Amino acid sequence: MENREDLNSILSFLPLGLQSSSLAWSSQVVETLRALSRGPDHSRVDSGEVFFLAISDMRESLRLSFHLLALSAAEGYALFFDDLMSRVEALKWFGEVVPVLAALLLRLPSLLENHYRDADDILSGRKEGLSGVKTGLRILGPQEAGIVVLSQELISALLACSFFCLFPTYDRGVKHLPAINFDCLFADFWSRSAVSLCHFEVLHSGLIEDQPCEALQVDFANKYIGGGALHRGCVQEEICFMINPELIISMLFLPSMADNEAIEIVGAERFSNYTGYASSFRFSGDYQDRKPTDLMGRRKTRIIAIDALCNPKLRQYRLEFLLRETNKAFCGFFDQSKCHLYQKMFQEAPGTNNLNKDAKEVNNKPGNAMLDETPSTSEEQEKGASGAELIENSYSEPSSQYAESQENIGVVTGNWGCGAFGGDPELKTIVQWLAASQALRPFISHCTFGEEALRTLDQVSQWILSHEWTVGDLWNLLAEYSNQRLKGETNIGFFTWLLPSLPMHDSSMVSDKNCI
């Protein structure tokens, strides 16, 4: 095998080596692949995070660790398999698909050797009459005509190699070869999003619960829903639970939220007025909730509980935590009726955006469950329907009437993850805008609650919208700013960093002296 010109031209771009004139994996890779081929009970690989660690171990044994993968590829594998994929699908993937791929990779050396033997047969003119034509896998240079004949089985094994990111990438650029590993597919999804930013409204007065439009009302939640509602807490979430006491029952059966979970509660009625906040909070009389009701008699109130990082200090600027907060907000703003469009966003190539023409499409049940509102359908369809039937219908294909009503539901929020949680108000504002836009919400209204850092939010948001940026455009700028904050290259707020003409505000609340 070592004397084959075709093999030698491509050998340095393959993850295999020559051992006693035969192609072979390193012993450590063989050990890992054998473990993977026996399933997660043996390999312990049952999540995207652990899967990427197994990939990294194999790359290390192949001495590929200095061939850097795409930025945030590790987070991308975890995001896709642990957050975006349903648990049922993930169990099937790691229990059935990964073992098959690993077994196929174990056969890659023999598949390649058989391939080159077949190539010799073709050269001899004993197959398909292609006498004298080279068909072996090799690098075809510039201006070099040629044919490469590959079996589907070998192609499958090579594709598995791409998925496991095992191809060496060093010197591919010298040969003018494109990227071959799949790491870029799992790299930061947000940076590649071509979705347009949604309308942004700044509310310098008023409260989230007082807004007249039907919208998602964000609960600045503790990971244990309700937070200190039944203890000593009295900030945004606790106040929400006090004026809507029906929410307290969610604490009976809803456990703490994971990073990829949010809770939507529909139909809670408000009973109380209040004044003040925290220690100054006081009951100020009864409240008559006059919001319209849906077909099940529930108030059209949608409360979204999402928990932010607590006391994040400088670590909130690290990419993994920036992703965590943006993904968490996206989970909360997720629109069940647009699941099909979300799937298209992950399937379409970067730089394309065919979503506008499909914005009114509806879809089937998404991969994660929430307490969700039953969709409204025509009177003929719903006449005599039971509550159970209405709920079941909410997870089947929605009616056009429901889809149209969902199109108008935006997000009303405020300084989520700030205040007692200690987050950067400018950062959290942009994160929520990105998430609402990616969730295809038509608008986001932001109550500033007099936050000094957000006094220029009107000017900044309008300036951003005037540039017709996409979610990816704004995300990349936010990521660049966050990287500079981590390195100590800037200590100003994101708005001033983005628009230097803006007056600076004191950003010492996230001092570079704070620990990450």
Coordinates of N, CA, C and O in Angstrom, one line a residue, residues 194-196 340-341 344-345 347-361 440:
A194 N -29.6 34.3 9.9 CA -30.0 35.4 8.9 C -31.4 35.9 9.2 O -31.9 36.6 8.4
V195 N -31.9 35.6 10.4 CA -33.2 36.1 10.7 C -33.1 37.6 11.0 O -32.2 38.1 11.7
S196 N -34.1 38.4 10.6 CA -34.1 39.8 10.8 C -34.5 40.1 12.3 O -35.2 39.4 12.9
H340 N -42.0 24.4 12.8 CA -41.6 24.0 11.4 C -40.6 25.0 10.9 O -39.6 24.7 10.3
L341 N -40.8 26.3 11.2 CA -39.9 27.4 10.8 C -38.6 27.3 11.5 O -37.5 27.5 10.9
K344 N -36.5 24.7 9.9 CA -35.9 25.2 8.6 C -34.7 26.1 8.9 O -33.7 26.0 8.1
M345 N -34.7 26.8 10.0 CA -33.6 27.7 10.3 C -32.3 26.9 10.5 O -31.2 27.3 10.2
Q347 N -31.8 23.9 9.2 CA -31.5 23.1 8.0 C -30.9 24.0 6.9 O -30.2 23.5 6.1
E348 N -31.3 25.2 6.8 CA -30.9 26.1 5.7 C -29.4 26.4 5.9 O -28.9 26.5 6.9
A349 N -28.8 26.6 4.7 CA -27.4 27.0 4.7 C -27.2 28.4 5.3 O -28.1 29.2 5.2
P350 N -26.0 28.6 5.9 CA -25.8 30.0 6.4 C -25.8 31.0 5.3 O -25.5 30.8 4.2
G351 N -26.4 32.2 5.7 CA -26.5 33.2 4.7 C -27.7 33.2 3.9 O -28.0 34.1 3.1
T352 N -28.6 32.2 4.1 CA -29.9 32.2 3.4 C -31.0 32.6 4.3 O -30.9 32.3 5.5
N353 N -32.0 33.2 3.9 CA -33.1 33.5 4.7 C -34.4 33.5 3.9 O -34.8 34.5 3.3
N354 N -35.0 32.3 3.9 CA -36.3 32.2 3.2 C -37.5 32.2 4.2 O -38.5 31.7 3.9
L355 N -37.2 32.8 5.3 CA -38.3 32.7 6.4 C -39.4 33.7 6.2 O -40.5 33.4 6.6
N356 N -39.1 34.8 5.6 CA -40.1 35.8 5.5 C -41.4 35.4 4.8 O -42.5 35.6 5.2
K357 N -41.2 34.6 3.7 CA -42.3 34.2 2.9 C -43.1 33.1 3.6 O -44.2 32.8 3.3
D358 N -42.4 32.4 4.6 CA -43.0 31.3 5.3 C -43.5 31.7 6.7 O -43.8 30.9 7.6
A359 N -43.5 33.0 7.1 CA -43.7 33.4 8.4 C -45.0 33.0 9.0 O -45.2 33.0 10.2
K360 N -46.0 32.8 8.1 CA -47.3 32.4 8.7 C -47.6 30.9 8.6 O -48.7 30.5 8.8
E361 N -46.5 30.1 8.4 CA -46.7 28.7 8.4 C -46.9 28.2 9.8 O -46.4 28.8 10.8
L440 N -38.9 34.4 16.2 CA -39.9 35.0 15.2 C -41.0 35.7 15.9 O -42.2 35.7 15.3

